[in-house]
Tab-separated table of C-alpha atoms in Angstrom:
chain	number	residue	atom	x	y	z
A	1483	MET	CA	-68.057	-122.668	205.577
A	1484	SER	CA	-70.250	-123.845	202.750
A	1485	THR	CA	-72.631	-120.957	203.366
A	1486	GLN	CA	-69.859	-118.430	202.964
A	1487	LYS	CA	-68.755	-120.096	199.730
A	1488	SER	CA	-72.272	-119.982	198.327
A	1489	ARG	CA	-72.593	-116.305	199.204
A	1490	LYS	CA	-69.292	-115.595	197.570
A	1491	VAL	CA	-70.284	-117.422	194.399
A	1492	MET	CA	-73.536	-115.529	194.241
A	1493	MET	CA	-71.777	-112.213	194.678
A	1494	MET	CA	-69.307	-113.053	191.941
A	1495	ALA	CA	-72.107	-114.128	189.627
A	1496	GLY	CA	-73.999	-110.899	190.308
A	1497	ALA	CA	-70.882	-108.847	189.634
A	1498	ALA	CA	-70.359	-110.703	186.369
A	1499	VAL	CA	-73.948	-109.997	185.316
A	1500	VAL	CA	-73.610	-106.311	186.168
A	1501	ALA	CA	-70.285	-106.095	184.324
A	1502	GLY	CA	-71.791	-107.833	181.281
A	1503	TRP	CA	-74.787	-105.512	181.273
A	1504	CYS	CA	-72.560	-102.458	181.520
A	1505	GLY	CA	-70.419	-103.762	178.675
A	1506	TYR	CA	-73.508	-104.358	176.562
A	1507	LEU	CA	-74.777	-100.843	177.162
A	1508	THR	CA	-71.374	-99.420	176.290
A	1509	ILE	CA	-71.203	-101.371	173.025
A	1510	GLU	CA	-74.768	-100.313	172.111
A	1511	ARG	CA	-73.896	-96.688	172.713
A	1512	ILE	CA	-70.819	-97.020	170.529
A	1513	HIS	CA	-72.847	-98.644	167.735
A	1514	HIS	CA	-75.510	-95.958	168.030
A	1515	ALA	CA	-72.909	-93.198	167.854
A	1516	VAL	CA	-71.324	-94.778	164.801
A	1517	ALA	CA	-74.742	-95.096	163.142
A	1518	LEU	CA	-75.543	-91.463	163.903
A	1519	ARG	CA	-72.191	-90.409	162.507
A	1520	ASN	CA	-72.778	-92.460	159.343
A	1521	ASP	CA	-76.286	-91.055	158.965
A	1522	ALA	CA	-74.967	-87.516	159.326
A	1523	ARG	CA	-72.236	-88.203	156.769
A	1524	VAL	CA	-74.783	-89.631	154.310
A	1525	ALA	CA	-77.163	-86.734	154.897
A	1526	ALA	CA	-74.383	-84.259	154.105
A	1527	VAL	CA	-73.827	-85.835	150.644
A	1528	PRO	CA	-76.586	-84.745	148.224
A	1529	ASP	CA	-78.328	-87.289	146.032
A	1530	VAL	CA	-78.024	-86.456	142.345
A	1531	MET	CA	-79.123	-88.036	139.087
A	1532	VAL	CA	-76.663	-87.946	136.233
A	1533	ILE	CA	-77.284	-88.047	132.502
A	1534	SER	CA	-75.110	-88.205	129.419
A	1535	SER	CA	-75.358	-85.811	126.517
A	1536	ARG	CA	-76.706	-87.186	123.280
A	1537	PRO	CA	-75.891	-86.356	119.656
A	1538	GLU	CA	-78.083	-83.736	118.068
A	1539	ALA	CA	-80.586	-84.733	115.394
A	1540	ARG	CA	-79.138	-85.084	111.901
A	1541	HIS	CA	-81.818	-82.729	110.569
A	1542	VAL	CA	-82.813	-79.378	111.960
A	1543	SER	CA	-86.377	-78.131	111.653
A	1544	LEU	CA	-87.359	-74.493	111.888
A	1545	GLU	CA	-90.830	-72.958	112.010
A	1546	LEU	CA	-91.137	-69.337	110.907
A	1547	PRO	CA	-93.838	-66.944	109.709
A	1548	GLY	CA	-93.875	-65.913	106.062
A	1549	THR	CA	-95.793	-63.800	103.577
A	1550	ILE	CA	-97.113	-65.032	100.235
A	1551	GLU	CA	-97.035	-62.572	97.341
A	1552	ALA	CA	-97.959	-62.816	93.664
A	1553	TRP	CA	-95.409	-63.879	91.077
A	1554	TYR	CA	-95.940	-60.492	89.420
A	1555	GLN	CA	-97.859	-57.622	90.998
A	1556	ALA	CA	-98.491	-54.523	88.863
A	1557	PRO	CA	-100.124	-51.371	90.228
A	1558	ILE	CA	-101.494	-49.543	87.179
A	1559	TYR	CA	-101.388	-45.736	87.033
A	1560	PRO	CA	-102.670	-43.522	84.206
A	1561	GLN	CA	-100.229	-41.913	81.807
A	1562	VAL	CA	-102.763	-39.260	80.732
A	1563	SER	CA	-105.028	-36.875	82.628
A	1564	GLY	CA	-108.775	-36.982	82.146
A	1565	TYR	CA	-112.065	-38.427	83.325
A	1566	VAL	CA	-112.950	-42.110	83.526
A	1567	ARG	CA	-115.332	-42.959	80.690
A	1568	MET	CA	-115.910	-46.573	81.769
A	1569	TRP	CA	-114.237	-49.403	83.646
A	1570	TYR	CA	-114.702	-53.010	82.518
A	1571	LYS	CA	-112.963	-55.300	85.042
A	1572	ASP	CA	-113.882	-55.539	88.696
A	1573	TYR	CA	-112.247	-57.163	91.735
A	1574	GLY	CA	-111.331	-60.793	91.154
A	1575	ALA	CA	-111.757	-60.675	87.382
A	1576	ARG	CA	-109.455	-62.985	85.439
A	1577	VAL	CA	-107.717	-61.034	82.687
A	1578	SER	CA	-105.376	-61.804	79.807
A	1579	THR	CA	-102.583	-59.699	78.377
A	1580	GLY	CA	-104.079	-56.703	76.563
A	1581	ASP	CA	-107.581	-56.962	78.025
A	1582	VAL	CA	-109.177	-53.525	78.389
A	1583	LEU	CA	-109.604	-52.527	82.022
A	1584	ALA	CA	-110.916	-48.978	81.570
A	1585	GLU	CA	-111.129	-46.015	79.174
A	1586	ILE	CA	-110.383	-42.357	79.901
A	1587	ASN	CA	-111.870	-39.241	78.288
A	1588	THR	CA	-109.057	-36.771	77.559
A	1589	PRO	CA	-110.422	-33.651	75.826
A	1590	GLY	CA	-107.251	-31.694	76.528
A	1591	LEU	CA	-105.038	-34.419	75.094
A	1592	ASP	CA	-107.319	-34.814	72.085
A	1593	ALA	CA	-106.923	-31.112	71.314
A	1594	GLN	CA	-103.139	-31.337	71.628
A	1595	PHE	CA	-103.125	-34.371	69.340
A	1596	ALA	CA	-105.154	-32.497	66.728
A	1597	GLN	CA	-102.779	-29.539	66.999
A	1598	ALA	CA	-99.795	-31.858	66.535
A	1599	GLN	CA	-101.401	-33.230	63.379
A	1600	ALA	CA	-101.921	-29.705	62.055
A	1601	ASP	CA	-98.351	-28.739	62.970
A	1602	LEU	CA	-97.082	-31.716	60.996
A	1603	GLN	CA	-99.097	-30.665	57.946
A	1604	SER	CA	-97.759	-27.114	58.260
A	1605	SER	CA	-94.186	-28.337	58.611
A	1606	GLN	CA	-94.649	-30.607	55.609
A	1607	ALA	CA	-95.874	-27.702	53.468
A	1608	LYS	CA	-93.012	-25.468	54.586
A	1609	TYR	CA	-90.516	-28.204	53.827
A	1610	ASP	CA	-91.961	-28.783	50.341
A	1611	LEU	CA	-91.728	-25.054	49.624
A	1612	ALA	CA	-88.160	-24.901	50.936
A	1613	VAL	CA	-87.151	-27.792	48.668
A	1614	VAL	CA	-88.593	-26.128	45.542
A	1615	THR	CA	-87.085	-22.760	46.440
A	1616	ALA	CA	-83.653	-24.229	47.084
A	1617	GLN	CA	-83.713	-26.061	43.745
A	1618	ARG	CA	-84.549	-22.851	41.863
A	1619	TRP	CA	-81.808	-20.877	43.589
A	1620	ARG	CA	-79.267	-23.585	42.827
A	1621	LEU	CA	-80.207	-23.395	39.089
A	1622	MET	CA	-79.892	-19.628	39.147
A	1623	GLY	CA	-76.577	-19.932	40.902
A	1624	LYS	CA	-75.194	-22.067	38.093
A	1625	SER	CA	-75.980	-19.276	35.596
A	1626	GLN	CA	-74.432	-16.672	37.880
A	1627	ALA	CA	-77.820	-14.931	38.187
A	1628	VAL	CA	-77.571	-14.879	41.989
A	1629	SER	CA	-74.685	-14.890	44.387
A	1630	GLY	CA	-73.329	-18.025	45.981
A	1631	GLN	CA	-74.262	-16.615	49.382
A	1632	SER	CA	-77.926	-16.503	48.400
A	1633	VAL	CA	-77.797	-20.143	47.250
A	1634	SER	CA	-76.246	-21.172	50.569
A	1635	VAL	CA	-79.027	-19.404	52.457
A	1636	GLN	CA	-81.700	-21.335	50.560
A	1637	ASP	CA	-79.881	-24.621	51.152
A	1638	ALA	CA	-79.848	-23.841	54.876
A	1639	ASN	CA	-83.565	-23.001	54.786
A	1640	GLU	CA	-84.248	-26.390	53.208
A	1641	LYS	CA	-82.311	-28.220	55.922
A	1642	SER	CA	-84.044	-26.188	58.644
A	1643	ALA	CA	-87.445	-27.026	57.194
A	1644	ALA	CA	-86.484	-30.719	57.087
A	1645	ALA	CA	-85.509	-30.590	60.780
A	1646	ASP	CA	-88.771	-28.841	61.682
A	1647	LEU	CA	-90.688	-31.512	59.785
A	1648	GLU	CA	-88.874	-34.287	61.680
A	1649	ALA	CA	-89.605	-32.565	64.997
A	1650	ALA	CA	-93.276	-32.251	64.082
A	1651	ARG	CA	-93.415	-35.961	63.261
A	1652	HIS	CA	-91.883	-36.899	66.646
A	1653	ASN	CA	-94.266	-34.538	68.427
A	1654	LEU	CA	-97.214	-36.201	66.700
A	1655	ASP	CA	-95.821	-39.641	67.599
A	1656	ARG	CA	-95.645	-38.566	71.258
A	1657	TYR	CA	-99.266	-37.483	71.334
A	1658	ALA	CA	-100.297	-40.584	69.393
A	1659	ALA	CA	-98.627	-42.708	72.078
A	1660	LEU	CA	-100.440	-40.763	74.801
A	1661	GLU	CA	-103.707	-41.268	72.924
A	1662	ARG	CA	-103.155	-45.016	73.203
A	1663	PHE	CA	-102.855	-44.627	76.996
A	1664	LYS	CA	-106.489	-43.518	77.067
A	1665	VAL	CA	-107.229	-47.244	77.059
A	1666	ILE	CA	-105.992	-48.995	80.232
A	1667	VAL	CA	-105.017	-52.608	79.484
A	1668	SER	CA	-103.745	-55.545	81.506
A	1669	PRO	CA	-99.947	-55.983	81.283
A	1670	PHE	CA	-100.098	-59.774	81.711
A	1671	ASP	CA	-102.386	-62.712	82.440
A	1672	GLY	CA	-103.650	-62.548	85.986
A	1673	VAL	CA	-106.385	-61.395	88.331
A	1674	VAL	CA	-107.567	-57.906	89.280
A	1675	THR	CA	-106.822	-57.460	92.986
A	1676	GLU	CA	-107.544	-53.710	93.223
A	1677	ARG	CA	-109.934	-51.313	91.485
A	1678	ASP	CA	-109.917	-47.763	92.769
A	1679	ILE	CA	-111.818	-45.858	90.076
A	1680	ASN	CA	-115.410	-45.117	89.163
A	1681	VAL	CA	-117.051	-43.602	86.118
A	1682	GLY	CA	-116.480	-39.857	86.049
A	1683	ASP	CA	-113.457	-39.860	88.380
A	1684	TYR	CA	-110.685	-37.464	87.461
A	1685	VAL	CA	-107.320	-39.173	87.102
A	1686	HIS	CA	-103.998	-37.417	86.834
A	1687	GLU	CA	-101.092	-38.277	84.594
A	1688	GLY	CA	-98.672	-40.496	86.518
A	1689	GLY	CA	-100.520	-39.922	89.794
A	1690	GLY	CA	-103.585	-42.116	89.636
A	1691	ASN	CA	-107.012	-41.371	91.053
A	1692	LEU	CA	-107.093	-38.134	93.059
A	1693	ASN	CA	-109.029	-38.225	96.321
A	1694	ALA	CA	-110.530	-35.320	98.268
A	1695	ASN	CA	-107.217	-34.631	99.995
A	1696	GLY	CA	-105.269	-34.523	96.750
A	1697	GLY	CA	-103.649	-37.910	97.286
A	1698	ALA	CA	-103.354	-40.380	94.439
A	1699	SER	CA	-103.776	-44.139	94.241
A	1700	GLU	CA	-103.447	-46.696	91.488
A	1701	LEU	CA	-106.387	-47.319	89.188
A	1702	PHE	CA	-106.014	-51.098	89.179
A	1703	SER	CA	-103.675	-53.717	90.546
A	1704	VAL	CA	-103.192	-56.909	88.556
A	1705	ALA	CA	-101.482	-60.010	89.971
A	1706	ASP	CA	-100.085	-63.048	88.188
A	1707	THR	CA	-100.834	-65.935	90.560
A	1708	HIS	CA	-99.918	-69.025	88.540
A	1709	GLN	CA	-96.932	-69.209	90.902
A	1710	MET	CA	-96.468	-67.426	94.199
A	1711	ARG	CA	-93.463	-65.967	95.939
A	1712	LEU	CA	-92.993	-66.831	99.602
A	1713	PHE	CA	-90.876	-64.436	101.665
A	1714	VAL	CA	-89.421	-65.654	104.963
A	1715	SER	CA	-87.021	-63.858	107.313
A	1716	ILE	CA	-84.333	-66.343	108.396
A	1717	PRO	CA	-82.303	-65.782	111.615
A	1718	GLU	CA	-78.603	-65.360	110.943
A	1719	ASN	CA	-77.631	-68.434	112.985
A	1720	MET	CA	-79.801	-70.573	110.695
A	1721	SER	CA	-78.978	-69.004	107.332
A	1722	TYR	CA	-76.651	-71.900	106.456
A	1723	ILE	CA	-79.683	-74.043	105.608
A	1724	LEU	CA	-80.521	-71.774	102.652
A	1725	GLN	CA	-79.123	-73.632	99.688
A	1726	SER	CA	-80.242	-75.033	96.356
A	1727	GLY	CA	-82.619	-77.954	96.739
A	1728	LEU	CA	-84.099	-76.768	100.041
A	1729	HIS	CA	-87.843	-77.367	100.342
A	1730	ALA	CA	-90.334	-75.983	102.831
A	1731	THR	CA	-93.813	-77.035	103.875
A	1732	VAL	CA	-96.371	-74.258	104.086
A	1733	HIS	CA	-99.679	-73.990	105.939
A	1734	VAL	CA	-102.134	-71.128	105.474
A	1735	PRO	CA	-105.111	-70.221	107.694
A	1736	GLN	CA	-107.757	-70.605	104.978
A	1737	PHE	CA	-106.713	-74.210	104.217
A	1738	PRO	CA	-105.857	-75.766	107.616
A	1739	ASP	CA	-105.845	-79.329	106.250
A	1740	ARG	CA	-103.774	-78.626	103.148
A	1741	VAL	CA	-99.981	-78.619	102.898
A	1742	PHE	CA	-98.224	-76.594	100.193
A	1743	GLU	CA	-94.683	-77.259	99.021
A	1744	ALA	CA	-92.248	-74.390	98.458
A	1745	ARG	CA	-88.872	-74.466	96.670
A	1746	PHE	CA	-85.982	-72.234	97.649
A	1747	LEU	CA	-85.243	-69.548	95.046
A	1748	THR	CA	-82.842	-66.970	96.462
A	1749	VAL	CA	-81.777	-65.011	99.540
A	1750	SER	CA	-81.117	-61.312	99.989
A	1751	GLY	CA	-77.438	-61.774	100.818
A	1752	GLY	CA	-77.514	-59.381	103.774
A	1753	TYR	CA	-78.925	-59.075	107.290
A	1754	ASP	CA	-81.330	-56.513	108.677
A	1755	PRO	CA	-79.366	-54.875	111.526
A	1756	ASP	CA	-82.555	-54.421	113.564
A	1757	THR	CA	-83.838	-58.008	113.378
A	1758	ARG	CA	-80.635	-59.912	112.460
A	1759	THR	CA	-82.560	-61.769	109.791
A	1760	SER	CA	-82.138	-62.247	106.063
A	1761	VAL	CA	-85.064	-62.260	103.628
A	1762	SER	CA	-85.292	-65.506	101.660
A	1763	GLU	CA	-87.564	-66.198	98.715
A	1764	PHE	CA	-89.340	-69.448	97.823
A	1765	ILE	CA	-91.595	-70.518	94.928
A	1766	ILE	CA	-95.016	-72.141	95.385
A	1767	ASP	CA	-96.903	-73.629	92.437
A	1768	ASN	CA	-100.439	-72.240	92.384
A	1769	GLN	CA	-102.053	-73.576	89.231
A	1770	ASP	CA	-105.459	-73.783	90.931
A	1771	HIS	CA	-105.087	-70.173	92.158
A	1772	ALA	CA	-105.964	-71.245	95.696
A	1773	LEU	CA	-103.352	-68.966	97.255
A	1774	TRP	CA	-103.890	-65.213	97.227
A	1775	PRO	CA	-101.344	-62.401	97.476
A	1776	GLY	CA	-100.768	-61.118	100.996
A	1777	THR	CA	-101.553	-64.428	102.707
A	1778	PHE	CA	-99.875	-65.220	106.031
A	1779	ALA	CA	-97.993	-68.527	105.972
A	1780	ALA	CA	-96.632	-70.841	108.647
A	1781	VAL	CA	-93.409	-72.159	107.123
A	1782	THR	CA	-91.480	-75.230	108.248
A	1783	LEU	CA	-87.916	-75.572	106.990
A	1784	SER	CA	-86.008	-78.836	107.339
A	1785	ALA	CA	-82.369	-79.358	106.403
A	1786	PRO	CA	-79.322	-81.428	107.436
A	1787	GLU	CA	-77.525	-80.104	110.497
A	1788	GLN	CA	-74.347	-78.271	109.563
A	1789	SER	CA	-72.292	-79.964	112.290
A	1790	ARG	CA	-73.040	-82.546	114.959
A	1791	HIS	CA	-73.275	-81.107	118.448
A	1792	GLN	CA	-74.422	-82.524	121.769
A	1793	THR	CA	-77.714	-81.736	123.468
A	1794	ILE	CA	-78.588	-81.834	127.145
A	1795	PRO	CA	-81.771	-81.129	129.099
A	1796	THR	CA	-82.196	-77.422	129.658
A	1797	GLY	CA	-82.682	-78.209	133.356
A	1798	ALA	CA	-79.022	-79.297	133.571
A	1799	LEU	CA	-77.790	-75.771	132.846
A	1800	VAL	CA	-76.242	-73.705	135.616
A	1801	PHE	CA	-76.639	-69.987	135.016
A	1802	GLN	CA	-73.621	-68.101	136.315
A	1803	GLU	CA	-72.792	-64.425	136.093
A	1804	HIS	CA	-69.926	-65.058	133.674
A	1805	GLY	CA	-71.801	-67.561	131.502
A	1806	MET	CA	-73.320	-71.025	131.242
A	1807	GLN	CA	-72.002	-74.056	133.122
A	1808	VAL	CA	-72.889	-77.665	133.821
A	1809	ALA	CA	-72.061	-79.765	136.879
A	1810	VAL	CA	-70.231	-83.004	136.082
A	1811	VAL	CA	-69.343	-85.922	138.352
A	1812	ASP	CA	-65.897	-87.520	138.181
A	1813	ARG	CA	-64.976	-91.126	138.972
A	1814	GLN	CA	-64.620	-90.308	142.660
A	1815	ASP	CA	-68.215	-88.992	142.737
A	1816	THR	CA	-67.008	-85.428	143.162
A	1817	ALA	CA	-68.894	-82.561	141.526
A	1818	HIS	CA	-67.111	-80.043	139.298
A	1819	PHE	CA	-68.485	-77.066	137.387
A	1820	ARG	CA	-67.502	-76.754	133.740
A	1821	ASP	CA	-67.922	-73.794	131.374
A	1822	ILE	CA	-69.857	-74.534	128.185
A	1823	THR	CA	-70.894	-72.718	125.014
A	1824	VAL	CA	-74.553	-73.115	124.125
A	1825	GLY	CA	-76.305	-72.835	120.767
A	1826	ARG	CA	-80.049	-73.063	120.340
A	1827	MET	CA	-82.042	-73.251	123.559
A	1828	GLY	CA	-85.456	-74.843	123.901
A	1829	ASP	CA	-87.816	-75.458	126.783
A	1830	GLY	CA	-86.748	-79.093	126.971
A	1831	ALA	CA	-83.286	-79.332	125.434
A	1832	THR	CA	-80.308	-77.110	124.696
A	1833	GLN	CA	-77.614	-77.449	122.052
A	1834	VAL	CA	-74.072	-77.426	123.497
A	1835	LEU	CA	-71.394	-76.292	121.072
A	1836	SER	CA	-68.367	-76.948	123.285
A	1837	GLY	CA	-67.336	-77.823	126.833
A	1838	ILE	CA	-68.610	-81.386	127.249
A	1839	THR	CA	-67.994	-84.849	125.834
A	1840	PRO	CA	-70.372	-87.797	125.404
A	1841	GLU	CA	-68.555	-89.587	128.256
A	1842	ASP	CA	-69.244	-86.864	130.845
A	1843	ARG	CA	-71.673	-87.627	133.660
A	1844	ILE	CA	-73.741	-84.467	133.893
A	1845	ILE	CA	-75.919	-83.695	136.909
A	1846	ASP	CA	-79.523	-83.170	135.898
A	1847	ASN	CA	-81.196	-80.353	137.844
A	1848	PRO	CA	-78.210	-79.765	140.165
A	1849	PRO	CA	-79.012	-78.505	143.702
A	1850	ALA	CA	-78.777	-74.757	144.128
A	1851	ASP	CA	-76.334	-75.155	147.052
A	1852	LEU	CA	-73.994	-77.558	145.231
A	1853	LEU	CA	-70.349	-76.538	145.661
A	1854	GLU	CA	-67.243	-77.113	143.565
A	1855	GLY	CA	-65.453	-80.284	144.738
A	1856	GLN	CA	-68.384	-81.475	146.833
A	1857	LYS	CA	-69.012	-85.200	147.191
A	1858	VAL	CA	-72.291	-86.410	145.740
A	1859	HIS	CA	-74.275	-89.610	145.797
A	1860	VAL	CA	-75.298	-90.775	142.334
A	1861	VAL	CA	-78.789	-92.179	142.592
A	1862	ARG	CA	-79.462	-93.505	139.126
A	1863	PRO	CA	-77.000	-93.147	136.268
A	1864	VAL	CA	-78.827	-92.799	132.963
A	1865	ALA	CA	-77.441	-93.124	129.447
A	1866	GLY	CA	-78.991	-90.178	127.659
A	1867	TYR	CA	-82.120	-88.656	129.126
A	1868	GLY	CA	-85.832	-89.164	129.061
A	1869	ASP	CA	-88.245	-88.769	126.195
A	1870	ASP	CA	-89.954	-85.792	127.772
A	1871	THR	CA	-87.844	-83.505	125.617
A	1872	SER	CA	-89.117	-83.711	122.096
A	1873	ASP	CA	-87.128	-83.505	118.917
A	1874	LYS	CA	-88.700	-80.165	118.341
A	1875	ASP	CA	-86.918	-78.827	121.408
A	1876	ASP	CA	-83.661	-80.245	120.185
A	1877	GLU	CA	-84.064	-78.474	116.941
């Protein structure tokens, strides 16, 4: 009897162990299935990093190419035809107003001038004779020795001779003025930047030095370089910075370690339809004459931003067929695409004109397969974004 009881107890104990083991395996399988399901759910939710937009810099900086020109630049052409007798100022010569640059031999003009002098003497003699004759005829007319018609004719001859004399004087003045153009002089203080004549060259009135092909060039070019004009083409979206008081810093290739200051003078007031730029003009003091006309300049303009906008990393942009978007995350960690309007774009940062607020959580470098309304897992919220985007990109 006791043996049967012991066997029964052992069988019951074995059944309990088997049942417990089966229950354990079942629970483990359930836990494993739940873990797999959780892992799959987590794997289906992409990890994203969010950033917040930041206010744009209060000042905008713009780097543009420019051209430096002389304050005054005068190409000098001859006003008389002839042969160069001598030139006196070469390239780079400093000249003052009225300094003689060259002299021209003008035998043809000299002959015309001499003829004009002779014509004046002839007209003067004819006028003197007409005056005496008219006086005599007027005296005879008073005594009724000649008709009134004859007196009127002599009066008219006197007036005609006076007009001829005046014309002869003006003709002589014209040739006298041309005679003065035989001497080429500097129109202002400056430097000779061009000399395109040699002794014996034939120069043509108003046309300059004639080359073998019949083309003409100026004899000299004189530049006033005590101040220089800087010309810069400004894009239309940045033209608002052109205002009184604007200054620019200028670098030129020949002086890499020197910075020149330029002051805004004026702007063209219109845009080139091909380049969408407007020509602006600045002044650079050049008392030491270090800058030369025609110099290339690297110009940096800095001015207060017209209005405060937000900037975001360029990597946060989503390029869609209909325009630019960003992906934002709401409070439920759900992604949504939002249309934005962008301004200036740089390699590191982009100006956003509208479409976002400083409170928006914007996905940086959103996945290419991200969908509207998709759940996301925010890895590391960041206020603003890293310093890898420089202020230059913002601007």
